[in-house]
């Protein structure tokens, strides 16, 4: 019983420490239409000069923000919505193809 209580206590403390920042979620960017200026500022940090891929490190907090923003809007070529995971993989492949800038 003590082990279970200890485990629950650790989980209560540890889980919030690993929770995503709200800016790293697609919902944050979809549900805040008045944050266009913030979105533009964040996306300027994301793109390489030719806008072929994200220049920030793959898997970083900024990378997650970039993917969330991109997923919150329709794809520029297909016009369809993408999931966070689809954007993540697409940008990762593009970065591998075009290299770092």
Coordinates of C-alpha atoms in Angstrom, one line a residue:
X1 CA 0.0 0.0 0.0
X2 CA 2.9 2.4 0.8
X3 CA 4.4 1.7 -2.6
X4 CA 1.2 2.6 -4.4
X5 CA 0.8 5.8 -2.4
X6 CA 4.4 6.7 -3.1
X7 CA 4.0 6.0 -6.8
X8 CA 0.8 8.1 -7.0
X9 CA 2.6 11.0 -5.2
X10 CA 5.5 10.8 -7.6
X11 CA 3.1 10.8 -10.6
X12 CA 1.2 13.8 -9.3
X13 CA 4.5 15.7 -9.1
X14 CA 6.2 14.4 -12.2
X15 CA 3.5 14.4 -14.8
X16 CA 2.9 18.2 -14.9
X17 CA 6.7 18.7 -15.3
X18 CA 6.6 16.9 -18.6
X19 CA 3.3 18.3 -19.9
X20 CA 3.4 20.3 -23.1
X21 CA 3.5 24.0 -23.1
X22 CA 0.1 25.3 -24.4
X23 CA 2.0 26.9 -27.4
X24 CA 3.1 23.4 -28.4
X25 CA -0.5 22.3 -29.1
X26 CA -2.5 22.6 -32.3
X27 CA -5.5 23.6 -30.2
X28 CA -3.8 26.6 -28.7
X29 CA -3.2 28.1 -32.2
X30 CA -6.6 27.0 -33.6
X31 CA -8.6 28.4 -30.7
X32 CA -6.8 31.7 -30.5
X33 CA -7.6 33.5 -33.8
X34 CA -6.5 36.8 -32.3
X35 CA -2.9 35.8 -32.0
X36 CA -1.9 36.4 -35.7
X37 CA 0.9 38.6 -34.6
X38 CA 2.3 36.0 -32.2
X39 CA 1.9 33.3 -34.9
X40 CA 3.9 35.4 -37.4
X41 CA 6.6 36.1 -34.9
X42 CA 6.9 32.4 -34.0
X43 CA 6.9 31.3 -37.6
X44 CA 9.7 33.7 -38.5
X45 CA 11.8 31.6 -36.0
X46 CA 10.8 28.4 -37.8
X47 CA 11.5 28.7 -41.5
X48 CA 14.7 28.6 -43.4
X49 CA 15.2 31.4 -46.0
X50 CA 13.4 29.5 -48.8
X51 CA 10.6 28.2 -46.5
X52 CA 11.3 24.6 -47.5
X53 CA 11.7 23.3 -44.0
X54 CA 12.1 24.4 -40.4
X55 CA 15.6 25.5 -39.4
X56 CA 15.2 24.9 -35.7
X57 CA 16.4 21.6 -34.1
X58 CA 14.1 18.6 -34.7
X59 CA 12.2 17.7 -31.6
X60 CA 13.0 21.0 -29.7
X61 CA 10.3 23.0 -28.0
X62 CA 10.5 25.6 -30.8
X63 CA 10.1 22.7 -33.4
X64 CA 7.0 21.6 -31.6
X65 CA 5.6 25.1 -31.7
X66 CA 6.4 25.4 -35.4
X67 CA 4.6 22.1 -36.1
X68 CA 1.6 23.1 -34.0
X69 CA 1.2 26.4 -35.8
X70 CA 1.6 24.7 -39.2
X71 CA -1.0 22.0 -38.3
X72 CA -3.4 24.6 -37.0
X73 CA -3.8 25.9 -40.6
X74 CA -4.7 24.2 -43.8
X75 CA -1.7 22.9 -45.9
X76 CA -0.7 25.6 -48.3
X77 CA -0.7 23.3 -51.4
X78 CA -3.4 20.7 -50.7
X79 CA -5.7 22.9 -48.6
X80 CA -6.4 20.1 -46.2
X81 CA -5.8 20.0 -42.5
X82 CA -2.8 18.1 -41.2
X83 CA -2.2 16.6 -37.8
X84 CA 0.8 17.6 -35.7
X85 CA 2.4 14.2 -36.5
X86 CA 2.0 14.7 -40.2
X87 CA 3.6 18.1 -40.1
X88 CA 6.4 16.8 -37.8
X89 CA 7.3 14.0 -40.3
X90 CA 6.9 16.2 -43.4
X91 CA 9.2 18.9 -42.0
X92 CA 11.7 16.3 -40.7
X93 CA 11.9 14.7 -44.2
X94 CA 12.3 18.1 -45.8
X95 CA 15.0 19.1 -43.4
X96 CA 16.9 15.8 -44.1
X97 CA 16.5 16.4 -47.9
X98 CA 17.5 20.1 -48.0
X99 CA 19.9 20.1 -45.1
X100 CA 20.4 22.7 -42.3
X101 CA 20.5 26.3 -42.9

